[in-house]
Tab-separated table of C-alpha atoms in Angstrom:
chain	number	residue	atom	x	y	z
A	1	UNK	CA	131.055	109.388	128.940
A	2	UNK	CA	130.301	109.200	125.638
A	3	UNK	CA	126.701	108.364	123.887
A	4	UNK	CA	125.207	107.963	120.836
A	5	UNK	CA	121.860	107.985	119.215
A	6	UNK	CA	120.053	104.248	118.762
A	7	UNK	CA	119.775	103.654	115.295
A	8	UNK	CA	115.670	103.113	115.244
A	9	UNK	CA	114.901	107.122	115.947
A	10	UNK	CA	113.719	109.578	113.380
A	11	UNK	CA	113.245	113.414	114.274
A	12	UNK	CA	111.661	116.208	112.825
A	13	UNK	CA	111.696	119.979	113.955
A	14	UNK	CA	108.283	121.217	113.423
A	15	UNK	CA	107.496	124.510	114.630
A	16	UNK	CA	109.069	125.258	118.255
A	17	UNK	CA	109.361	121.852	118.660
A	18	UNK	CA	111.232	119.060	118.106
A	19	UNK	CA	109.882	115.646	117.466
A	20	UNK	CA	111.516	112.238	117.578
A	21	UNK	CA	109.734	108.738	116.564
A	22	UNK	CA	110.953	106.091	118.337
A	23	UNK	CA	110.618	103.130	115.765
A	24	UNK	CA	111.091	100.546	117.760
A	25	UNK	CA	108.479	100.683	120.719
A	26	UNK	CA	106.430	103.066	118.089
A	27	UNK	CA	106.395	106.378	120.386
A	28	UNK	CA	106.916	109.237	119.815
A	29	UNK	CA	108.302	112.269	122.123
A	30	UNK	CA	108.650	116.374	121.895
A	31	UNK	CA	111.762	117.741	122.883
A	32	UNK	CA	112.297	121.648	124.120
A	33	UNK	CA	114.915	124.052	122.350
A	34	UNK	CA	117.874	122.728	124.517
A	35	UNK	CA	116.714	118.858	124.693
A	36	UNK	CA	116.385	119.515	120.787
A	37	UNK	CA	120.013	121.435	120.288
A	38	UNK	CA	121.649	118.180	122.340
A	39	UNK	CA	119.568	115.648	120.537
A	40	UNK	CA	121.165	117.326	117.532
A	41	UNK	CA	124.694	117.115	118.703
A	42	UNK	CA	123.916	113.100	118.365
A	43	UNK	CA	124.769	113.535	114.701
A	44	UNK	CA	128.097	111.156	114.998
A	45	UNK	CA	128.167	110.934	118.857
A	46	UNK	CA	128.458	113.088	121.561
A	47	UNK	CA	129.660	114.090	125.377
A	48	UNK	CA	128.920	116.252	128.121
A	49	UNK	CA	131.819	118.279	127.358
A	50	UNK	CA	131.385	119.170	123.995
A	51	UNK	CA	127.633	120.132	124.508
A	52	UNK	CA	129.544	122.622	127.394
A	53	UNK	CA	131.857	123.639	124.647
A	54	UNK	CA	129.426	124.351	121.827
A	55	UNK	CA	128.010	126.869	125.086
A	56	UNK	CA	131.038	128.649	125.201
A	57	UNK	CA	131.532	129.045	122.106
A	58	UNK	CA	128.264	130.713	121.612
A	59	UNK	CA	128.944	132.510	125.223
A	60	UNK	CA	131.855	134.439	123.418
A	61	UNK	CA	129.711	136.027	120.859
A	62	UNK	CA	127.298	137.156	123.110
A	63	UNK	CA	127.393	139.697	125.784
A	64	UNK	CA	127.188	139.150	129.563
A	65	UNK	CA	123.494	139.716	130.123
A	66	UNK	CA	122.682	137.247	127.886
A	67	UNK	CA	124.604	134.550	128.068
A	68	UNK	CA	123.724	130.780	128.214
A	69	UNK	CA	124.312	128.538	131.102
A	70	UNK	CA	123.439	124.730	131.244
A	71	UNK	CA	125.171	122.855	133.910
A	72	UNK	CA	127.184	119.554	132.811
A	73	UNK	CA	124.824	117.904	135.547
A	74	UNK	CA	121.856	119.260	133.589
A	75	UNK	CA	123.048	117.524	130.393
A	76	UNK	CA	124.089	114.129	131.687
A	77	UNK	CA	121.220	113.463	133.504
A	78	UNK	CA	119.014	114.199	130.438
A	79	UNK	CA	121.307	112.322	128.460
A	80	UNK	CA	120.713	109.335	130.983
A	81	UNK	CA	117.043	109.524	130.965
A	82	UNK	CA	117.250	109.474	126.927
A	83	UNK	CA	119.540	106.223	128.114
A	84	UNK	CA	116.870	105.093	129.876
A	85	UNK	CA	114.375	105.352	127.183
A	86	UNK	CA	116.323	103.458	124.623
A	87	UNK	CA	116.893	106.744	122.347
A	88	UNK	CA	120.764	106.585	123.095
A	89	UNK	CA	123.225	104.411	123.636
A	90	UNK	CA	126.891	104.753	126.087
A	91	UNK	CA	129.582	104.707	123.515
A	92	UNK	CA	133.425	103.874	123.979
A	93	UNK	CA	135.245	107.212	123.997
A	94	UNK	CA	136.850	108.122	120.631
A	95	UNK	CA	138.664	111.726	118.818
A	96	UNK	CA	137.283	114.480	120.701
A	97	UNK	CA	134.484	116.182	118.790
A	98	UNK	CA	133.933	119.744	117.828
A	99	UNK	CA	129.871	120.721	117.164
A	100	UNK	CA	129.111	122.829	115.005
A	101	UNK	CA	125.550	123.676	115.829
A	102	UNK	CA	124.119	126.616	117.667
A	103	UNK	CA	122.506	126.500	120.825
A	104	UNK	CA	118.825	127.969	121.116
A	105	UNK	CA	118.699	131.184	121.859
A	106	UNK	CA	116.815	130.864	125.125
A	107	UNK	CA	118.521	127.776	127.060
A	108	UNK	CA	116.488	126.157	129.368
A	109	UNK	CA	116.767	122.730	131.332
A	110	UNK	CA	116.699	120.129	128.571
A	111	UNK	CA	113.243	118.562	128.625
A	112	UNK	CA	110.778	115.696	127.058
A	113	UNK	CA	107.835	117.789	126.604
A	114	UNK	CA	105.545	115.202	125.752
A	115	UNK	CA	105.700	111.230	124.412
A	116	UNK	CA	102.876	109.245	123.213
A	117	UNK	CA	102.251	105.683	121.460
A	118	UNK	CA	101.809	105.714	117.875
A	119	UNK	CA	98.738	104.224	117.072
A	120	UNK	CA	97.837	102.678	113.967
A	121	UNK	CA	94.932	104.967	113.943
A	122	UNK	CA	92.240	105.465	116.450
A	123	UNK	CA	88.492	104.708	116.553
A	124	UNK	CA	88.123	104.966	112.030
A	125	UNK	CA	85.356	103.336	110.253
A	126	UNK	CA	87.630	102.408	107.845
A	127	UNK	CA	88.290	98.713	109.444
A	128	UNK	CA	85.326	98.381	110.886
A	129	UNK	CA	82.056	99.798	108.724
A	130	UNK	CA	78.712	99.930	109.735
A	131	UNK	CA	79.965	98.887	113.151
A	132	UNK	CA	78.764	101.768	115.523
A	133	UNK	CA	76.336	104.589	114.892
A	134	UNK	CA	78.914	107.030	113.584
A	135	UNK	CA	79.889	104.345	110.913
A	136	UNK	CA	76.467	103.421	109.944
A	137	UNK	CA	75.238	106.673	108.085
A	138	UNK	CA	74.825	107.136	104.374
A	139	UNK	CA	76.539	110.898	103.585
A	140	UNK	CA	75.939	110.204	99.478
A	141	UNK	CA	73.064	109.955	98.206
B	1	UNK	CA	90.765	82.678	87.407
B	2	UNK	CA	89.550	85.548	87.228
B	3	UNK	CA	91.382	89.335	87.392
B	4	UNK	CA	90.225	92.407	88.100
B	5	UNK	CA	92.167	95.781	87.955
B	6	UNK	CA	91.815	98.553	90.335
B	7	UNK	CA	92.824	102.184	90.884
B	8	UNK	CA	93.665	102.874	94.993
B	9	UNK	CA	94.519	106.247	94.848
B	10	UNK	CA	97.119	106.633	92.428
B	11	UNK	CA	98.379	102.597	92.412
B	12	UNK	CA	96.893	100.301	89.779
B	13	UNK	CA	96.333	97.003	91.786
B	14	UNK	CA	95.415	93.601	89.933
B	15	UNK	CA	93.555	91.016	91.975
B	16	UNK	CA	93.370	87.799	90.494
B	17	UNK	CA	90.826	85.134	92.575
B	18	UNK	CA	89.234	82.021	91.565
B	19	UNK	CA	86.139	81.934	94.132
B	20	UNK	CA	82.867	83.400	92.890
B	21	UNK	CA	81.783	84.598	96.507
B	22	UNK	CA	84.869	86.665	96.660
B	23	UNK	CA	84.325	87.898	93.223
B	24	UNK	CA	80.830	88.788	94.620
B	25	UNK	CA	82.353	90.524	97.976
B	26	UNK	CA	84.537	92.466	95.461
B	27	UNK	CA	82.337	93.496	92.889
B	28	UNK	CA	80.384	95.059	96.054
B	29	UNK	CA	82.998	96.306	97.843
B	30	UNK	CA	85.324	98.329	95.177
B	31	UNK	CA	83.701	98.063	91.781
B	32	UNK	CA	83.472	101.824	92.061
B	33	UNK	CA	87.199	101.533	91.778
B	34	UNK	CA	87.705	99.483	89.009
B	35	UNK	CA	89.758	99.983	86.094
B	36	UNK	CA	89.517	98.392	82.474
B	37	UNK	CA	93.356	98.809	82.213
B	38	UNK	CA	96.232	101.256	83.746
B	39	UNK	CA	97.351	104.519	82.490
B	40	UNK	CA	100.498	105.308	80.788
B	41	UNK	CA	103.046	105.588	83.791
B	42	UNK	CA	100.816	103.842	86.487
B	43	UNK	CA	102.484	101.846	89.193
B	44	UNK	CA	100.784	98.663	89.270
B	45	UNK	CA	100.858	95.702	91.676
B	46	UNK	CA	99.159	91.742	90.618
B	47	UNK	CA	97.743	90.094	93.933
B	48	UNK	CA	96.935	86.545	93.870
B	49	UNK	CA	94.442	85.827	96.864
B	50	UNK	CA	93.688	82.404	97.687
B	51	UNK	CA	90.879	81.727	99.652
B	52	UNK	CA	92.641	80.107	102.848
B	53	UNK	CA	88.998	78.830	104.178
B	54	UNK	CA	85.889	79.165	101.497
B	55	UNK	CA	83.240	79.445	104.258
B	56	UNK	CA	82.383	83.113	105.855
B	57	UNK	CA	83.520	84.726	108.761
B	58	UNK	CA	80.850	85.027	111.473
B	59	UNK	CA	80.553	88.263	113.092
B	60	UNK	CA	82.443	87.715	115.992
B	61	UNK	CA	85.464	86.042	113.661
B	62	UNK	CA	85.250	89.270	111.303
B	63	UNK	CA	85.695	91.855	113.973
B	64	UNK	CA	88.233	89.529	115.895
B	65	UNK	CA	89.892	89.779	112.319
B	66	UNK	CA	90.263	93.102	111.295
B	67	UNK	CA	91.014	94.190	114.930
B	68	UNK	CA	94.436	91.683	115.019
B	69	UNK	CA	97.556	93.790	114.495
B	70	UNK	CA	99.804	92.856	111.399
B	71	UNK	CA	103.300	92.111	111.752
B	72	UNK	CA	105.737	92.042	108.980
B	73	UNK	CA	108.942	90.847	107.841
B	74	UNK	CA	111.368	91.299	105.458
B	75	UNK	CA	113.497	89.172	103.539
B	76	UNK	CA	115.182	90.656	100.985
B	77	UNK	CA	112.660	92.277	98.791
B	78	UNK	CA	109.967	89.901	100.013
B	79	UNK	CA	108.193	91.231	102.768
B	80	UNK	CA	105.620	88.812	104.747
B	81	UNK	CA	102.790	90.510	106.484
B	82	UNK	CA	100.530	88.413	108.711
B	83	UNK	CA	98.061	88.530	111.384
B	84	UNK	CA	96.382	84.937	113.260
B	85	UNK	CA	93.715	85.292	110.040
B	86	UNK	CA	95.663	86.085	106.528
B	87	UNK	CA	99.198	86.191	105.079
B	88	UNK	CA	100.216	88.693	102.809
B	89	UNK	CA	103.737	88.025	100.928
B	90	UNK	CA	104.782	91.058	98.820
B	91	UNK	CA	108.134	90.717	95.884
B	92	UNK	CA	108.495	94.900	96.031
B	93	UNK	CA	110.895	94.093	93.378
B	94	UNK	CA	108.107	92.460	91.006
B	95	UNK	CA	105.608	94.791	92.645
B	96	UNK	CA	103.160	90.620	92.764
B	97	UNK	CA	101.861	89.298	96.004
B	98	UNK	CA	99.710	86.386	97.270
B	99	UNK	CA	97.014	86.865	99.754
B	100	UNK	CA	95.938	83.971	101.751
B	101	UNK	CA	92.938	84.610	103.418
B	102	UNK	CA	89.085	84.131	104.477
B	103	UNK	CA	86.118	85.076	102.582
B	104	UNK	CA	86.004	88.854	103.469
B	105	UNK	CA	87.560	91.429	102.675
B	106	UNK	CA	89.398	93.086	105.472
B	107	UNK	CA	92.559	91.765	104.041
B	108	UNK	CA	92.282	93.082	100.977
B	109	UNK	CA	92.009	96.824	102.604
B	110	UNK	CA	95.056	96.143	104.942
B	111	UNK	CA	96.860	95.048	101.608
B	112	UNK	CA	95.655	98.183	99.913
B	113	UNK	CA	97.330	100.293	103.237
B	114	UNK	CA	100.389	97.866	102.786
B	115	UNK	CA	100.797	98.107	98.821
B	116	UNK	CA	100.088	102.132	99.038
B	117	UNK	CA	102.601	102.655	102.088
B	118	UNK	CA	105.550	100.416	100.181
B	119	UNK	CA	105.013	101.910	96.854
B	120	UNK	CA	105.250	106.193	97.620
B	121	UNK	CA	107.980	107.426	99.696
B	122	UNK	CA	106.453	110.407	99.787
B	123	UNK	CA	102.781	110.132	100.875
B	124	UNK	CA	100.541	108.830	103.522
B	125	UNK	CA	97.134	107.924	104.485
B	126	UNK	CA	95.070	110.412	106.656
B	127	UNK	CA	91.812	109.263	108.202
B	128	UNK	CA	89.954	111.990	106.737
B	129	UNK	CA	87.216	113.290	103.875
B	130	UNK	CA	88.031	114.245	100.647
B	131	UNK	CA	86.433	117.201	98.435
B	132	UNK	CA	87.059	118.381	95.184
B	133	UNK	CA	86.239	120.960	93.058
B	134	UNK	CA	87.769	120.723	89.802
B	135	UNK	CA	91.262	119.922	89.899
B	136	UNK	CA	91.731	121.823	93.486
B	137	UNK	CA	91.050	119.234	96.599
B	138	UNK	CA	90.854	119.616	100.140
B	139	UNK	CA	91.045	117.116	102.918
B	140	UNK	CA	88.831	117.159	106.053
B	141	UNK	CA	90.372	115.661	108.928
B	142	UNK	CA	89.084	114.706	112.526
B	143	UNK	CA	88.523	111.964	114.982
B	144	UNK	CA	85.220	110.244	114.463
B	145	UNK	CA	82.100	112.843	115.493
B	146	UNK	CA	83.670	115.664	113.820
B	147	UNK	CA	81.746	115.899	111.026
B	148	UNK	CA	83.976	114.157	108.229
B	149	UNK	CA	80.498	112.120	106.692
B	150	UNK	CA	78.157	115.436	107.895
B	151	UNK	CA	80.153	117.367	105.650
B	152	UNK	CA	80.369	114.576	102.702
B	153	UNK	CA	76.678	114.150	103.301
B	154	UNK	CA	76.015	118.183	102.601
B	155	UNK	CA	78.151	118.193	99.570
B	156	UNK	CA	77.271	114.775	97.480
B	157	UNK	CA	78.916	116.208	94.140
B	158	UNK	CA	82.174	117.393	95.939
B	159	UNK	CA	83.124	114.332	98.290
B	160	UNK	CA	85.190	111.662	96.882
B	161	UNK	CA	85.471	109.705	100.246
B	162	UNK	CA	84.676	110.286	103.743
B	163	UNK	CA	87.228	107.793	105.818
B	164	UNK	CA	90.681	107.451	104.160
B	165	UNK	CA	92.331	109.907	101.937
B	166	UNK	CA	95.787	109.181	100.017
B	167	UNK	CA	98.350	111.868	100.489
B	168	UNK	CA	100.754	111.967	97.284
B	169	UNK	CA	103.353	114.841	97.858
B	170	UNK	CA	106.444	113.337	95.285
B	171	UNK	CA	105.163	115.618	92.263
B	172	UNK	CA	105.051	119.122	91.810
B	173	UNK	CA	102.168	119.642	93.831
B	174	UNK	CA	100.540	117.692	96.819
B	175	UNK	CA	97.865	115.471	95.476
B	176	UNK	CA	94.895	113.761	97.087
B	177	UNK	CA	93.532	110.696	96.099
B	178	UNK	CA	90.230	108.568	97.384
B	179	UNK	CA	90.642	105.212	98.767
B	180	UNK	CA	87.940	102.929	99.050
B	181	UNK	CA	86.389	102.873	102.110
B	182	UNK	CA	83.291	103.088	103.499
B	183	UNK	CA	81.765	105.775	101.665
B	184	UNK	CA	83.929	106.705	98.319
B	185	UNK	CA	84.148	107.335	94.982
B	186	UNK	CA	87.454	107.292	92.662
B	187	UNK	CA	88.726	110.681	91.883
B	188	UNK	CA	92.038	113.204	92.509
B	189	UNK	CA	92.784	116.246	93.025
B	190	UNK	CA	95.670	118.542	93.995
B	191	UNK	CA	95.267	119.069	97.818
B	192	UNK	CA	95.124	122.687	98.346
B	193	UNK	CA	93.948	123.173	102.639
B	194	UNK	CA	93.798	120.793	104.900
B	195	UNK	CA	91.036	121.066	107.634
B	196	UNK	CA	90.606	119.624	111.235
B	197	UNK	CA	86.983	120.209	111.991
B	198	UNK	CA	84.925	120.733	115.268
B	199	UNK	CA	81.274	121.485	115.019
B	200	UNK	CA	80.638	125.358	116.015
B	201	UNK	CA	77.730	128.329	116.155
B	202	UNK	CA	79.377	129.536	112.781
B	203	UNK	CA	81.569	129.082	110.251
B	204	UNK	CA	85.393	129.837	110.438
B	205	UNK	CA	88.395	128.822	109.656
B	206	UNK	CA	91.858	129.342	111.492
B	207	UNK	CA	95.215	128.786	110.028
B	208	UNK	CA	97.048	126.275	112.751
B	209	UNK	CA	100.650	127.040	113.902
B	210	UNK	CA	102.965	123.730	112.607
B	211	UNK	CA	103.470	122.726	116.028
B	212	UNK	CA	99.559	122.675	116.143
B	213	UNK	CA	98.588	121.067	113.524
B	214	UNK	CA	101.117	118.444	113.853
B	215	UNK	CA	99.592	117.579	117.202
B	216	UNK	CA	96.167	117.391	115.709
B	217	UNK	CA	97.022	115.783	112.590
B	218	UNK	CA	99.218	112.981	113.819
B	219	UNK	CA	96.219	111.741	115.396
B	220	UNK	CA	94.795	110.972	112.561
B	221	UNK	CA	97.386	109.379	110.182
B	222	UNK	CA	97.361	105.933	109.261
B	223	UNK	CA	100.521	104.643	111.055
B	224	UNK	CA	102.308	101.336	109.800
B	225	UNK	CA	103.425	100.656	112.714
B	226	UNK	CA	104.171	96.955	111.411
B	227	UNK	CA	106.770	98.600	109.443
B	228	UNK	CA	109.607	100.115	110.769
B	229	UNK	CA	110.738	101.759	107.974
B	230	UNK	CA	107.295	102.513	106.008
B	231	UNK	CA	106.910	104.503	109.783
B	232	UNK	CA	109.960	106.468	109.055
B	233	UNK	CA	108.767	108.039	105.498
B	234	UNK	CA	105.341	108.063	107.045
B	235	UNK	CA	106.571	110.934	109.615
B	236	UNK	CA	108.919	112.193	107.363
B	237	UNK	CA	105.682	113.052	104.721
B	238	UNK	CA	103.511	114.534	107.746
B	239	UNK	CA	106.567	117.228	108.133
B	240	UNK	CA	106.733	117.598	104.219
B	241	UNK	CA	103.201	118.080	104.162
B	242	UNK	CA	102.712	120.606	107.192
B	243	UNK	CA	105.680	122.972	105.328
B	244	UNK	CA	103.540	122.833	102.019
B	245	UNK	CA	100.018	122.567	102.536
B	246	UNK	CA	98.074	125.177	104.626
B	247	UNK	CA	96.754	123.166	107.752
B	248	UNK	CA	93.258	124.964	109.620
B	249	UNK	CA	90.717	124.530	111.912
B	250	UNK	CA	87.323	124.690	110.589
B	251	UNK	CA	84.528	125.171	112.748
B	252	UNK	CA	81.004	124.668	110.869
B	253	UNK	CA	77.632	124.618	111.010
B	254	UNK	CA	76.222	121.604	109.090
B	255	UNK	CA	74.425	123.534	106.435
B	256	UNK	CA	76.067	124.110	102.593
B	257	UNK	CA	77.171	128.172	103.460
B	258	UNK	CA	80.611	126.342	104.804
B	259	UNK	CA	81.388	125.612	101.110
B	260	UNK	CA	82.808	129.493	100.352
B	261	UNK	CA	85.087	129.294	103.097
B	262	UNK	CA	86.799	125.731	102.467
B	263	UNK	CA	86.967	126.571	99.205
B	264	UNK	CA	88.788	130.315	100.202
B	265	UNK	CA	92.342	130.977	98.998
B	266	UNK	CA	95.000	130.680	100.974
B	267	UNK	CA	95.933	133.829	100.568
């Protein structure tokens, strides 16, 4: 199976996370290392294989001890629950794909961290002055 | 008709209106903010508003009013933004617009968001304080109870605003500009710390991680969520600004020996 990111989605990587906006039901979610590195493999479209094969590729560079392993069952089923969430879509199978991007260095199952609704802002005076206590003082004088 | 200019952080706006109440509503709400004409270079936008009912909104009607989420579509370069109480249409290619609404002037503030948010691709609004000193600035961030207006209140001749703060970061260096409301002033700065404050026993500052100050400060950003794509350059300018402008915690005690340590270095 092949998938694809939805078109309304916007990330960042800030710090040791990454962070997607969801534009069209205005969330937003923080993925860990490995959700981020296959989130990033979305930059055409992507499968469970070549996330595996992007692995072994780093796997061959690196020595025993410390090599990466992330089970093809691991992937898809994050890949479905980004499904789920409208962040990706199934796409028809096409050219097989190579990645060129390098997992983290510390792979762990892929994970949402966090996701919250974007508000417009909460609880400001701005819209609504000299309606509670807190909006009612008089800082210049 | 009559037409007055103003400056909203950065953007010249014109509003044109033929009602004298209005007039009066605007005269007290942004006069602060007016302009005789707009400086060399100065994006400006003319806004028509036409009073849609001439009587007041009663209390209950002008809460029920700003409260109502705005939805927005486009058509081109028109854009139509609307809630159940005024309709905003906005030619970005003429940079004109028509406001049709009551005798208040919520809608002319969610205009102002909607003009600022269309016009920068790089910026955004951030529910904070703004300080200057000179041409350095500093914005004081925080949800409601963390001591934004205390700190405005304890430095009169530094504060610019104490609610909304325009975040320009398309020029050399991030700027800060004050946007009228609630308490404010005109005036700009470049933006040199950024501050989320708590009240504390003493005063100290702490440099936040980004993945810690983007938590804190996405809290406080003026989303347009109406706008899919104004959302887009709206997160985009949060990461811009979190890789160029130092982002702290500030813990204070409301007296004026906080002043040496906002106004510290960086380095």
């Amino acid at each position: 199976m092949k998938y694809r990111r939805a078109k309304q989605t916007a990330w960042r990587t800030i710090g040791e996370e990454t962070i997607l906006l969801d534009l069209a039901e205005k969330r937003m979610l923080g993925l860990n290392p490995t959700a981020a590195f296959i989130w990033q493999t979305f930059e055409t479209m992507t499968d469970v294989d070549a996330v595996v094969h992007a692995l072994g590729a780093k796997n061959q560079r690196l020595d025993a001890e410390d090599q990466l392993s992330l089970t093809p069952a691991e992937v898809e089923t994050f890949l479905e629950e980004l499904v789920e969430l409208g962040l990706v879509q199934r796409a028809e199978p096409t050219e097989p794909q190579r990645i060129a991007i390098d997992p983290p260095a510390e792979l762990k199952p892929p994970r949402i961290l966090w996701q919250e609704t974007v508000e417009q802002v909460a609880a400001t005076c701005a819209f609504f002055p000299a309606q509670n206590p807190l909006c009612s003082q008089v800082p210049f004088s | 008709m009559t037409t007055h200019r103003y400056d909203f952080g950065g953007i010249s706006v014109a509003i044109t209106c033929d009602s004298h109440p209005l007039r009066q509503l605007l005269t007290l709400r942004y006069d602060a903010f007016r302009i005789t004409k707009p400086a060399t270079g100065d994006i400006t936008w003319d806004i028509v508003y036409r009073l849609r009912d001439t009587r007041s909104l009663c209390p209950q009607e002008l809460m029920d009013g700003r409260k109502q989420p705005m939805s927005s579509t486009r058509d081109g370069h028109r854009q139509y933004l609307s809630t159940p109480t005024f309709l905003l249409e906005l030619d970005h290619r003429q940079r004109t617009g028509t406001l049709d609404g009551p005798l208040a002037t919520f809608p002319i503030d969610r205009m102002i968001q909607a003009v600022w948010s269309a016009t920068w691709e790089h910026g955004l609004i951030v529910h904070g304080a703004a300080f200057v000193d000179g041409n350095r600035g500093w914005l004081a961030s925080g949800p409601s109870g963390s001591g934004k207006s205390t700190l405005a209140g304890l430095f009169p001749n530094e504060a610019l605003c104490d609610e909304l703060t325009a975040v320009r970061l398309d020029g050399i260096e991030p700027r800060l500009g004050a946007l009228p409301f609630w308490h404010s002033r005109p005036g700009k700065a470049a933006l040199c710390g950024v501050y989320m404050l708590r009240h504390g026993t003493r005063d100290q500052r702490r440099r936040l991680d980004p993945g810690e100050a983007f938590a804190r400060l996405r809290k406080e950003v003026l989303w347009p969520t109406y706008d899919a794509e104004a959302m887009r350059r709206t997160f985009e300018s949060l990461a811009e600004l979190l890789a160029k402008v130092p982002i702290w915690e500030l813990a204070f005690r409301p007296t004026q020996a906080v002043w040496p340590v906002i106004s510290r270095d960086a380095a």
